Tab-separated table of C-alpha atoms and ligand atoms in Angstrom:
chain	number	residue	atom	x	y	z
A	1	MET	CA	11.716	-0.709	-13.114
A	2	GLN	CA	10.760	-1.605	-16.653
A	3	TYR	CA	8.049	-3.997	-17.807
A	4	TYR	CA	8.389	-6.253	-20.830
A	5	SER	CA	5.643	-7.966	-22.773
A	6	LEU	CA	5.356	-11.740	-22.467
A	7	GLY	CA	4.416	-11.575	-26.142
A	8	LYS	CA	8.088	-10.544	-26.609
A	9	ASN	CA	7.154	-8.246	-29.459
A	10	SER	CA	6.573	-4.826	-27.883
A	11	PRO	CA	8.866	-2.151	-26.434
A	12	ASN	CA	9.522	-2.083	-22.679
A	13	VAL	CA	7.517	0.452	-20.690
A	14	ASP	CA	7.489	1.905	-17.171
A	15	PHE	CA	4.851	1.217	-14.503
A	16	ARG	CA	2.835	4.250	-15.514
A	17	THR	CA	2.383	3.159	-19.136
A	18	ALA	CA	1.784	-0.475	-18.132
A	19	ALA	CA	-0.979	0.644	-15.732
A	20	ILE	CA	-2.605	3.023	-18.207
A	21	THR	CA	-2.584	0.657	-21.186
A	22	GLY	CA	-3.226	-2.635	-19.343
A	23	GLN	CA	-1.869	-4.866	-22.072
A	24	ALA	CA	1.111	-4.515	-24.403
A	25	PRO	CA	0.470	-3.636	-28.079
A	26	ASP	CA	1.304	-7.249	-29.033
A	27	LYS	CA	-1.496	-8.354	-26.607
A	28	GLY	CA	1.074	-9.899	-24.259
A	29	LEU	CA	0.906	-9.434	-20.485
A	30	TYR	CA	3.440	-7.100	-18.912
A	31	PHE	CA	6.016	-8.591	-16.545
A	32	PRO	CA	8.605	-6.775	-14.372
A	33	SER	CA	12.121	-6.859	-15.824
A	34	THR	CA	13.568	-7.850	-12.435
A	35	ILE	CA	11.839	-9.305	-9.399
A	36	PRO	CA	12.938	-7.218	-6.366
A	37	LYS	CA	14.844	-9.279	-3.777
A	38	PHE	CA	14.464	-8.501	-0.077
A	39	THR	CA	17.456	-9.171	2.182
A	40	GLU	CA	17.180	-11.360	5.285
A	41	ALA	CA	17.466	-8.259	7.446
A	42	GLU	CA	14.567	-6.645	5.586
A	43	ILE	CA	12.459	-9.783	5.945
A	44	GLU	CA	13.214	-9.824	9.682
A	45	ARG	CA	12.106	-6.187	9.949
A	46	PHE	CA	8.911	-6.952	7.955
A	47	LYS	CA	7.773	-9.326	10.723
A	48	THR	CA	6.516	-6.449	12.844
A	49	LEU	CA	6.169	-3.533	10.416
A	50	ASP	CA	2.749	-1.834	10.292
A	51	LYS	CA	0.613	-2.749	7.284
A	52	ALA	CA	0.809	0.605	5.481
A	53	SER	CA	4.614	0.872	5.738
A	54	LEU	CA	5.009	-2.735	4.644
A	55	ALA	CA	2.728	-2.136	1.657
A	56	PHE	CA	4.784	0.892	0.679
A	57	GLU	CA	8.080	-1.005	0.848
A	58	VAL	CA	6.730	-3.909	-1.181
A	59	MET	CA	5.182	-1.741	-3.912
A	60	LYS	CA	7.876	0.931	-4.210
A	61	PRO	CA	10.317	-1.013	-6.444
A	62	TYR	CA	7.476	-2.014	-8.787
A	63	VAL	CA	6.213	1.552	-9.155
A	64	GLY	CA	9.797	2.465	-10.009
A	65	GLY	CA	9.659	6.204	-9.350
A	66	THR	CA	6.567	6.911	-11.506
A	67	ILE	CA	4.713	7.980	-8.319
A	68	ASP	CA	6.448	10.148	-5.718
A	69	ASP	CA	7.044	8.512	-2.317
A	70	ALA	CA	4.625	10.667	-0.355
A	71	SER	CA	1.767	9.970	-2.808
A	72	LEU	CA	2.598	6.256	-2.963
A	73	LYS	CA	2.519	6.083	0.841
A	74	GLY	CA	-0.929	7.653	0.792
A	75	ILE	CA	-2.161	5.281	-1.930
A	76	CYS	CA	-0.876	2.250	0.002
A	77	ALA	CA	-2.416	3.366	3.277
A	78	GLU	CA	-5.844	3.885	1.660
A	79	THR	CA	-5.644	0.629	-0.286
A	80	ILE	CA	-5.281	-1.584	2.787
A	81	ASN	CA	-7.217	0.326	5.447
A	82	PHE	CA	-9.207	-2.718	6.578
A	83	ASP	CA	-8.421	-6.027	8.295
A	84	PHE	CA	-6.964	-9.243	6.864
A	85	PRO	CA	-7.400	-11.600	9.832
A	86	LEU	CA	-5.986	-15.130	9.895
A	87	VAL	CA	-8.706	-17.179	11.591
A	88	THR	CA	-8.237	-20.743	12.870
A	89	ILE	CA	-10.747	-23.256	11.437
A	90	THR	CA	-9.187	-26.590	12.419
A	91	GLU	CA	-5.930	-27.583	14.094
A	92	ASN	CA	-4.175	-27.527	10.702
A	93	ILE	CA	-6.163	-25.164	8.529
A	94	SER	CA	-6.594	-21.428	9.004
A	95	SER	CA	-8.535	-18.995	6.861
A	96	LEU	CA	-7.055	-15.730	5.680
A	97	GLU	CA	-10.210	-13.636	5.441
A	98	LEU	CA	-9.839	-11.294	2.500
A	99	PHE	CA	-13.457	-10.132	2.550
A	100	HIS	CA	-13.349	-7.250	4.995
A	101	GLY	CA	-12.957	-4.596	2.301
A	102	PRO	CA	-15.764	-2.292	1.095
A	103	THR	CA	-17.252	-4.816	-1.394
A	104	LEU	CA	-16.490	-7.921	0.693
A	105	ALA	CA	-14.097	-9.290	-1.935
A	106	PHE	CA	-10.334	-9.726	-2.097
A	107	LYS	CA	-10.423	-7.832	-5.382
A	108	ASP	CA	-10.887	-4.627	-3.357
A	109	VAL	CA	-7.127	-4.448	-2.751
A	110	GLY	CA	-6.145	-4.555	-6.421
A	111	ALA	CA	-9.025	-2.316	-7.528
A	112	ARG	CA	-8.305	0.329	-4.892
A	113	PHE	CA	-4.603	0.419	-5.673
A	114	MET	CA	-5.091	0.561	-9.432
A	115	SER	CA	-7.784	3.254	-9.288
A	116	ARG	CA	-5.648	5.505	-7.111
A	117	CYS	CA	-2.649	5.054	-9.415
A	118	LEU	CA	-4.725	6.002	-12.469
A	119	GLY	CA	-6.148	8.953	-10.535
A	120	TYR	CA	-2.594	10.079	-9.716
A	121	PHE	CA	-1.457	9.768	-13.344
A	122	SER	CA	-4.517	11.650	-14.549
A	123	LYS	CA	-3.901	14.543	-12.123
A	124	GLU	CA	-0.254	14.628	-13.126
A	125	LYS	CA	-1.301	14.881	-16.754
A	126	LYS	CA	-3.707	17.713	-15.981
A	127	ALA	CA	-0.952	19.608	-14.187
A	128	SER	CA	1.466	19.183	-17.081
A	129	ASP	CA	-1.214	20.175	-19.624
A	130	GLY	CA	-1.887	23.304	-17.621
A	131	ASN	CA	1.767	24.269	-17.310
A	132	SER	CA	3.011	23.736	-20.800
A	133	LYS	CA	1.944	25.050	-24.148
A	134	ILE	CA	3.942	22.414	-25.959
A	135	THR	CA	1.733	20.232	-28.150
A	136	LYS	CA	1.986	16.578	-27.243
A	137	SER	CA	3.150	14.237	-29.983
A	138	SER	CA	0.233	12.399	-31.535
A	139	ASP	CA	1.536	8.933	-30.639
A	140	ASP	CA	1.527	9.715	-26.934
A	141	ASN	CA	-2.103	8.706	-26.546
A	142	THR	CA	-1.768	8.005	-22.856
A	143	THR	CA	-1.434	11.664	-21.966
A	144	ILE	CA	-4.166	13.129	-24.150
A	145	LYS	CA	-7.512	11.432	-23.496
A	146	PRO	CA	-9.310	10.466	-20.313
A	147	THR	CA	-9.005	6.776	-19.484
A	148	THR	CA	-11.966	4.459	-19.947
A	149	VAL	CA	-11.807	1.299	-17.879
A	150	LEU	CA	-13.761	-1.503	-19.490
A	151	VAL	CA	-14.518	-4.553	-17.391
A	152	ALA	CA	-16.554	-7.728	-17.756
A	153	THR	CA	-17.657	-9.322	-14.507
A	154	SER	CA	-19.237	-12.530	-13.276
A	155	GLY	CA	-19.979	-10.666	-10.051
A	156	ASP	CA	-17.069	-9.745	-7.808
A	157	THR	CA	-14.733	-7.807	-10.086
A	158	GLY	CA	-17.448	-5.335	-11.087
A	159	GLY	CA	-18.325	-4.341	-7.532
A	160	ALA	CA	-14.708	-3.931	-6.442
A	161	VAL	CA	-13.844	-1.895	-9.528
A	162	ALA	CA	-16.966	0.305	-9.238
A	163	ASN	CA	-16.253	1.019	-5.590
A	164	GLY	CA	-12.514	1.513	-6.108
A	165	PHE	CA	-12.873	3.909	-9.046
A	166	LEU	CA	-15.899	5.886	-7.820
A	167	GLY	CA	-15.170	9.606	-8.081
A	168	VAL	CA	-11.659	9.178	-9.512
A	169	GLU	CA	-11.151	12.130	-11.830
A	170	GLY	CA	-10.122	11.543	-15.418
A	171	VAL	CA	-11.278	7.922	-15.369
A	172	ASN	CA	-14.607	6.520	-16.562
A	173	VAL	CA	-15.639	2.956	-15.822
A	174	ILE	CA	-17.940	0.773	-17.900
A	175	ILE	CA	-18.982	-2.540	-16.357
A	176	LEU	CA	-20.606	-5.335	-18.371
A	177	TYR	CA	-22.432	-7.973	-16.344
A	178	PRO	CA	-24.698	-10.863	-17.325
A	179	LYS	CA	-28.363	-10.179	-16.588
A	180	GLY	CA	-29.801	-12.374	-13.835
A	181	LYS	CA	-26.495	-14.161	-13.203
A	182	VAL	CA	-25.013	-12.117	-10.371
A	183	SER	CA	-26.294	-12.228	-6.785
A	184	PRO	CA	-28.585	-9.412	-5.505
A	185	ILE	CA	-25.853	-7.804	-3.348
A	186	GLN	CA	-23.355	-8.026	-6.180
A	187	GLU	CA	-25.817	-6.354	-8.543
A	188	LEU	CA	-26.452	-3.496	-6.112
A	189	GLN	CA	-22.712	-3.026	-5.663
A	190	LEU	CA	-22.157	-2.439	-9.343
A	191	THR	CA	-25.339	-0.582	-10.331
A	192	THR	CA	-25.790	2.001	-7.559
A	193	CYS	CA	-22.601	4.039	-7.740
A	194	GLY	CA	-23.507	6.635	-10.360
A	195	GLN	CA	-21.001	9.403	-11.186
A	196	ASN	CA	-18.189	8.000	-13.373
A	197	ILE	CA	-19.457	4.392	-13.148
A	198	THR	CA	-21.822	2.943	-15.776
A	199	ALA	CA	-23.318	-0.561	-15.575
A	200	LEU	CA	-24.395	-2.413	-18.724
A	201	GLU	CA	-26.762	-5.309	-18.126
A	202	VAL	CA	-26.021	-7.720	-20.934
A	203	GLU	CA	-28.708	-10.128	-22.126
A	204	GLY	CA	-26.351	-13.083	-22.132
A	205	SER	CA	-23.630	-14.916	-20.220
A	206	PHE	CA	-20.360	-13.805	-18.641
A	207	ASP	CA	-18.554	-15.239	-21.678
A	208	ASP	CA	-20.612	-12.879	-23.881
A	209	CYS	CA	-19.580	-9.909	-21.725
A	210	GLN	CA	-15.948	-10.991	-21.868
A	211	ALA	CA	-16.096	-11.421	-25.660
A	212	ILE	CA	-17.450	-7.875	-26.087
A	213	VAL	CA	-14.660	-6.437	-23.924
A	214	LYS	CA	-11.989	-8.383	-25.803
A	215	GLU	CA	-13.304	-7.211	-29.143
A	216	ALA	CA	-13.380	-3.607	-27.927
A	217	PHE	CA	-9.667	-3.768	-27.069
A	218	MET	CA	-8.966	-4.999	-30.620
A	219	ASP	CA	-11.128	-2.315	-32.246
A	220	ALA	CA	-8.792	0.356	-33.661
A	221	ASP	CA	-11.687	2.725	-34.330
A	222	LEU	CA	-12.893	2.655	-30.719
A	223	ASN	CA	-9.351	2.880	-29.352
A	224	GLU	CA	-8.830	5.948	-31.523
A	225	GLN	CA	-11.661	7.652	-29.685
A	226	TYR	CA	-11.095	6.331	-26.148
A	227	ASN	CA	-8.096	5.446	-24.020
A	228	LEU	CA	-9.369	1.947	-23.201
A	229	THR	CA	-7.833	-0.083	-20.418
A	230	SER	CA	-8.696	-3.197	-18.494
A	231	ALA	CA	-9.176	-3.540	-14.740
A	232	ASN	CA	-8.740	-7.310	-14.794
A	233	SER	CA	-5.703	-8.880	-13.182
A	234	ILE	CA	-3.796	-8.683	-16.458
A	235	ASN	CA	-3.219	-5.034	-15.435
A	236	VAL	CA	-0.027	-4.858	-13.331
A	237	ALA	CA	-1.528	-2.159	-11.096
A	238	ARG	CA	-4.278	-4.580	-10.096
A	239	TRP	CA	-2.204	-7.736	-10.094
A	240	LEU	CA	0.932	-6.751	-8.136
A	241	PRO	CA	-0.676	-5.291	-4.951
A	242	GLN	CA	-2.269	-8.699	-4.366
A	243	GLN	CA	1.147	-9.718	-3.022
A	244	LEU	CA	0.381	-7.684	0.063
A	245	TYR	CA	-1.982	-10.101	1.751
A	246	TYR	CA	0.625	-12.859	1.586
A	247	PHE	CA	2.893	-10.542	3.585
A	248	PHE	CA	0.065	-9.796	6.055
A	249	ALA	CA	-0.740	-13.514	6.434
A	250	TRP	CA	2.910	-14.340	7.018
A	251	GLN	CA	3.207	-11.627	9.714
A	252	GLN	CA	0.310	-13.212	11.608
A	253	TRP	CA	1.671	-16.727	11.059
A	254	VAL	CA	5.069	-15.757	12.460
A	255	ALA	CA	3.508	-13.968	15.435
A	256	LYS	CA	1.521	-17.104	16.225
A	257	TYR	CA	4.018	-19.908	15.612
A	258	GLN	CA	7.547	-18.532	15.892
A	259	ASP	CA	9.611	-20.192	18.663
A	260	ALA	CA	12.429	-18.671	20.724
A	261	GLN	CA	14.952	-19.570	18.010
A	262	GLY	CA	12.910	-17.725	15.408
A	263	ASN	CA	11.759	-20.951	13.671
A	264	TYR	CA	8.215	-21.623	12.559
A	265	PRO	CA	6.465	-24.291	10.473
A	266	ALA	CA	6.106	-23.764	6.725
A	267	MET	CA	3.057	-21.707	5.806
A	268	ASN	CA	1.558	-23.672	2.924
A	269	ILE	CA	-0.997	-21.670	0.987
A	270	VAL	CA	-4.125	-22.852	-0.777
A	271	VAL	CA	-5.602	-20.338	-3.194
A	272	PRO	CA	-8.991	-20.672	-4.919
A	273	SER	CA	-7.961	-19.920	-8.484
A	274	GLY	CA	-9.679	-18.799	-11.662
A	275	ASN	CA	-7.477	-16.518	-13.732
A	276	PHE	CA	-4.520	-17.341	-11.424
A	277	GLY	CA	-3.737	-13.663	-10.758
A	278	ASN	CA	-3.985	-14.021	-6.994
A	279	ILE	CA	-1.842	-17.161	-6.628
A	280	CYS	CA	0.671	-15.780	-9.121
A	281	ALA	CA	1.050	-12.652	-6.969
A	282	GLY	CA	1.788	-14.909	-3.987
A	283	MET	CA	4.468	-16.660	-5.998
A	284	MET	CA	6.009	-13.249	-6.788
A	285	ALA	CA	6.150	-12.509	-3.038
A	286	LYS	CA	7.940	-15.817	-2.507
A	287	ALA	CA	10.325	-15.104	-5.398
A	288	SER	CA	11.284	-11.814	-3.708
A	289	GLY	CA	12.377	-13.671	-0.605
A	290	LEU	CA	9.283	-13.950	1.589
A	291	PRO	CA	9.651	-17.390	3.242
A	292	LEU	CA	6.368	-18.985	2.177
A	293	GLY	CA	5.630	-22.717	1.956
A	294	HIS	CA	4.151	-24.703	-0.891
A	295	PHE	CA	1.417	-23.288	-3.133
A	296	VAL	CA	-1.768	-25.185	-3.949
A	297	ALA	CA	-4.135	-23.973	-6.658
A	298	ALA	CA	-7.657	-25.008	-5.709
A	299	CYS	CA	-9.827	-25.221	-8.827
A	300	ASN	CA	-13.432	-26.155	-9.505
A	301	ALA	CA	-14.434	-28.169	-12.597
A	302	ASN	CA	-12.379	-25.712	-14.650
A	303	ASP	CA	-9.205	-27.734	-14.268
A	304	VAL	CA	-6.846	-26.739	-17.118
A	305	VAL	CA	-3.942	-26.193	-14.720
A	306	THR	CA	-4.720	-29.224	-12.531
A	307	ARG	CA	-4.511	-31.417	-15.612
A	308	TYR	CA	-1.446	-29.626	-16.954
A	309	LEU	CA	0.518	-30.368	-13.778
A	310	SER	CA	-0.060	-34.088	-14.179
A	311	THR	CA	0.073	-34.419	-17.977
A	312	GLU	CA	2.214	-31.451	-19.104
A	313	LYS	CA	-0.527	-30.820	-21.669
A	314	TYR	CA	-2.170	-27.388	-21.577
A	315	GLU	CA	-5.654	-27.800	-22.998
A	316	ILE	CA	-7.926	-24.793	-22.705
A	317	HIS	CA	-11.675	-25.282	-22.829
A	318	LYS	CA	-14.903	-23.325	-22.683
A	319	ALA	CA	-15.707	-22.210	-19.125
A	320	ILE	CA	-17.915	-24.648	-17.188
A	321	ALA	CA	-20.534	-23.094	-14.877
A	322	THR	CA	-20.117	-24.013	-11.181
A	323	VAL	CA	-21.256	-22.775	-7.753
A	324	SER	CA	-17.876	-21.052	-7.306
A	325	ASN	CA	-18.521	-18.926	-10.358
A	326	ALA	CA	-15.687	-16.402	-9.941
A	327	MET	CA	-13.369	-19.279	-10.858
A	328	ASP	CA	-15.248	-20.396	-13.969
A	329	VAL	CA	-12.357	-19.745	-16.317
A	330	GLY	CA	-11.382	-22.066	-19.154
A	331	ASN	CA	-8.189	-20.271	-20.147
A	332	PRO	CA	-6.525	-18.672	-17.090
A	333	SER	CA	-4.898	-15.432	-18.248
A	334	ASN	CA	-2.177	-15.201	-15.584
A	335	PHE	CA	-0.788	-18.720	-15.870
A	336	VAL	CA	1.839	-17.481	-18.353
A	337	ARG	CA	3.145	-15.219	-15.593
A	338	ILE	CA	3.633	-18.221	-13.270
A	339	LEU	CA	5.601	-19.961	-16.013
A	340	GLU	CA	7.715	-16.814	-16.389
A	341	ILE	CA	8.507	-16.624	-12.641
A	342	LEU	CA	9.700	-20.234	-12.762
A	343	GLU	CA	11.550	-19.710	-16.042
A	344	ASN	CA	9.311	-22.170	-17.889
A	345	ASN	CA	10.814	-25.087	-16.021
A	346	PHE	CA	8.170	-27.807	-15.681
A	347	SER	CA	9.960	-29.796	-12.975
A	348	VAL	CA	10.446	-26.666	-10.856
A	349	LEU	CA	6.773	-25.871	-11.433
A	350	THR	CA	5.575	-29.238	-10.134
A	351	LYS	CA	7.792	-28.887	-7.048
A	352	THR	CA	6.452	-25.392	-6.320
A	353	LEU	CA	2.798	-25.801	-7.141
A	354	SER	CA	0.138	-28.488	-6.676
A	355	SER	CA	-3.427	-28.303	-7.884
A	356	TYR	CA	-6.662	-30.125	-7.110
A	357	SER	CA	-10.022	-29.916	-8.823
A	358	ILE	CA	-13.066	-29.972	-6.525
A	359	ASP	CA	-16.565	-30.591	-7.901
A	360	ASP	CA	-19.779	-28.822	-6.844
A	361	THR	CA	-21.059	-31.757	-4.768
A	362	ILE	CA	-17.925	-31.767	-2.623
A	363	THR	CA	-17.909	-27.971	-2.452
A	364	LYS	CA	-21.438	-27.868	-1.012
A	365	ALA	CA	-20.771	-30.819	1.318
A	366	THR	CA	-17.646	-29.031	2.575
A	367	ILE	CA	-19.604	-25.868	3.403
A	368	ALA	CA	-22.126	-27.986	5.356
A	369	ARG	CA	-19.489	-30.074	7.142
A	370	VAL	CA	-17.213	-27.216	8.182
A	371	TYR	CA	-20.199	-25.248	9.452
A	372	LYS	CA	-21.378	-28.206	11.528
A	373	THR	CA	-17.994	-29.395	12.780
A	374	ASN	CA	-16.040	-26.182	13.114
A	375	ASN	CA	-18.755	-23.537	13.276
A	376	TYR	CA	-17.156	-21.641	10.388
A	377	THR	CA	-19.093	-20.454	7.337
A	378	LEU	CA	-17.145	-20.870	4.101
A	379	ASP	CA	-18.213	-19.289	0.851
A	380	PRO	CA	-18.129	-21.615	-2.200
A	381	HIS	CA	-14.647	-20.405	-3.258
A	382	GLY	CA	-13.228	-20.844	0.237
A	383	ALA	CA	-14.865	-24.286	0.364
A	384	VAL	CA	-13.039	-25.354	-2.799
A	385	ALA	CA	-9.810	-24.231	-1.124
A	386	PHE	CA	-10.628	-26.005	2.148
A	387	ALA	CA	-11.349	-29.313	0.369
A	388	ALA	CA	-8.109	-28.969	-1.623
A	389	ALA	CA	-6.166	-28.169	1.572
A	390	GLU	CA	-7.418	-31.381	3.185
A	391	ILE	CA	-6.288	-33.443	0.204
A	392	TYR	CA	-2.903	-31.724	0.124
A	393	LEU	CA	-2.250	-32.141	3.874
A	394	ALA	CA	-3.292	-35.812	3.693
A	395	SER	CA	-0.809	-36.330	0.854
A	396	LEU	CA	1.997	-34.834	2.990
A	397	GLU	CA	1.089	-37.066	5.885
A	398	LYS	CA	1.079	-40.120	3.638
A	399	ALA	CA	4.474	-39.262	2.142
A	400	ASN	CA	5.854	-38.849	5.634
A	401	THR	CA	4.391	-42.152	6.909
A	402	ASN	CA	6.012	-43.910	3.976
A	403	SER	CA	9.378	-42.453	4.846
A	404	ASN	CA	8.978	-43.690	8.448
A	405	GLU	CA	9.600	-40.297	9.963
A	406	GLN	CA	7.789	-39.169	13.052
A	407	TYR	CA	4.615	-37.420	11.986
A	408	ASN	CA	4.330	-34.023	13.575
A	409	THR	CA	0.999	-32.280	13.059
A	410	ASN	CA	2.570	-28.861	13.487
A	411	SER	CA	4.693	-29.218	10.416
A	412	TYR	CA	1.651	-29.889	8.241
A	413	SER	CA	-0.467	-26.824	8.235
A	414	ALA	CA	-1.973	-24.675	5.563
A	415	ILE	CA	-3.855	-21.465	5.188
A	416	ILE	CA	-6.707	-21.069	2.749
A	417	LEU	CA	-7.548	-17.731	1.194
A	418	GLU	CA	-11.200	-16.840	1.834
A	419	THR	CA	-11.783	-14.641	-1.205
A	420	ALA	CA	-15.386	-13.532	-0.683
A	421	HIS	CA	-17.914	-13.137	2.108
A	422	PRO	CA	-20.496	-15.990	2.126
A	423	VAL	CA	-23.362	-13.467	1.951
A	424	LYS	CA	-22.449	-12.845	-1.694
A	425	PHE	CA	-23.464	-16.409	-2.546
A	426	PRO	CA	-26.576	-16.765	-0.372
A	427	GLU	CA	-28.397	-19.465	-2.368
A	428	VAL	CA	-25.614	-22.027	-2.189
A	429	VAL	CA	-24.415	-21.245	1.319
A	430	GLU	CA	-27.819	-20.962	2.987
A	431	GLU	CA	-28.934	-24.265	1.510
A	432	ALA	CA	-25.748	-25.972	2.717
A	433	ILE	CA	-25.861	-24.666	6.289
A	434	GLY	CA	-29.652	-24.555	6.677
A	435	GLN	CA	-29.532	-20.985	8.012
A	436	THR	CA	-29.865	-17.519	6.594
A	437	ILE	CA	-26.702	-15.423	6.627
A	438	ALA	CA	-26.849	-12.029	8.263
A	439	ILE	CA	-25.974	-9.151	5.956
A	440	PRO	CA	-22.929	-7.327	7.335
A	441	ASP	CA	-23.578	-3.756	8.462
A	442	SER	CA	-21.016	-2.448	5.994
A	443	VAL	CA	-23.249	-3.334	3.009
A	444	LYS	CA	-26.736	-2.878	4.544
A	445	PHE	CA	-26.971	0.642	3.127
A	446	LEU	CA	-27.077	-0.874	-0.384
A	447	LEU	CA	-30.505	-2.379	0.247
A	448	ASP	CA	-32.115	1.084	0.170
A	449	LYS	CA	-30.472	2.044	-3.098
A	450	LYS	CA	-31.989	1.817	-6.537
A	451	LYS	CA	-30.364	-0.153	-9.317
A	452	VAL	CA	-29.443	1.891	-12.403
A	453	SER	CA	-28.332	-0.059	-15.458
A	454	THR	CA	-28.612	0.017	-19.241
A	455	ALA	CA	-29.862	-3.117	-20.999
A	456	LEU	CA	-27.652	-4.284	-23.836
A	457	ALA	CA	-28.023	-7.075	-26.400
A	458	ALA	CA	-25.224	-9.643	-26.195
A	459	ASN	CA	-23.323	-8.655	-29.313
A	460	TYR	CA	-20.462	-6.354	-30.148
A	461	ALA	CA	-22.405	-4.226	-32.630
A	462	ALA	CA	-24.888	-3.263	-29.914
A	463	PHE	CA	-22.055	-2.288	-27.577
A	464	LYS	CA	-20.198	-0.251	-30.170
A	465	ASN	CA	-23.359	1.486	-31.178
A	466	TRP	CA	-23.994	2.439	-27.545
A	467	MET	CA	-20.447	3.779	-27.182
A	468	LYS	CA	-20.696	5.764	-30.431
A	469	GLU	CA	-24.065	7.272	-29.557
A	470	GLY	CA	-22.207	9.031	-26.789
A	471	LYS	CA	-24.182	6.988	-24.235
B	1	PLP	C1	-11.741	-13.458	-8.725
B	1	PLP	C2	-12.039	-14.455	-7.674
B	1	PLP	C3	-11.294	-15.648	-7.534
B	1	PLP	C4	-10.212	-16.040	-8.504
B	1	PLP	O1	-9.072	-15.229	-8.447
B	1	PLP	P1	-8.009	-15.270	-9.658
B	1	PLP	O2	-7.020	-14.231	-9.326
B	1	PLP	O3	-8.788	-14.984	-10.902
B	1	PLP	O4	-7.434	-16.656	-9.676
B	1	PLP	C5	-11.591	-16.487	-6.476
B	1	PLP	N1	-12.597	-16.207	-5.622
B	1	PLP	C6	-13.352	-15.097	-5.728
B	1	PLP	C7	-14.461	-14.869	-4.761
B	1	PLP	C8	-13.094	-14.184	-6.748
B	1	PLP	O5	-13.867	-13.090	-6.852
């Protein structure tokens, strides 16, 4: 498997180079040269395959031989060693809970997979350095220096990356987060790891953190000294494994709804979207033959894609702050990959994807209502998805009424992706439901830990100076 740059101005690379460098030299995103296609017999077998074996079969073609099978099996098994339950909320809407990983965020899957791949490549490099006296050519940067993962976070990415990369040899992680703008649990998750993880507390906004990271990737001088890579979803090793939970959701859907003839209602999927990496991974799974229903991108006030689908005009803007802050993105980086999957065909796009923009008032009201009516606690991102799912299902029902067909509730169902545990957004959720949320046992240990971070002014010069000082 080769990867080409969507910038169309860089050489093709294998999975290993794409994972180590993150982005192509022309700053384009990497995209697989062919999307693997599963046969009907394979799909049938996937219905009951165990999670680890399924993960291995899905990821193997993408890794394209750069990791041996036994190691890839191990990486897959570790990546997904927690639950992804599909929980019923209402008759028509179920929640795929993606927050049972170590940092209570769906980003755990991508971060764990990517970190283990980089760890594997780093060990492989060490072994080859040890065995051969041949001097590496100077342009093969990827095999000479340790990798430095640089990541800006509004909260969730940082924790998942810190946890996923902790103790991985040959990889250092630097996390930039905006001071006072992440929740207490999120801050503990990214500042208490130690070892190869460093947290920089930036005196500014998430946009400031992001700007510093972007400038660092452009800085030839810094790249000369460090092997910089990104752990955002632009990196194929973080983006592609997100396909897995669509497979896991579908397995549970089939087990629940399949009739004696093997038929089941379409599984429509509503994804709370920011950079569109997650939903785009789901669309890859569908493109490889997984029988998924319609996709709905649930957005907050940051509605570039929602507007694009109705106007065909793509107008990026500065990120608007909302209560679902992991989706506060004004220029979604992965949307170009969705266009690529659908071969830049706008009419195919509008048939495959819908999008709704949900404001903060409705988001909070949805958390309150679903708690009261259905006894289910949504986090703000899940609430955006739930509200969008209701609008989408109502639109299906209306279309069907107009066509005079018998309305059958079973054929109009959707799953929402619950991307974070509500305890990570306590202020918003507790106010909406009028209750405190219990901290899950799996993160209680954090409360006894001490935050360690380095304060940094919100400008690139300060960052570069800190890097150059040798930290
Ligand atoms: C990152 C994140 C999202 C958005 O995912 P994208 O892949 O950027 O679209 C949604 N919800 C939560 C809780 C997140 O952390």
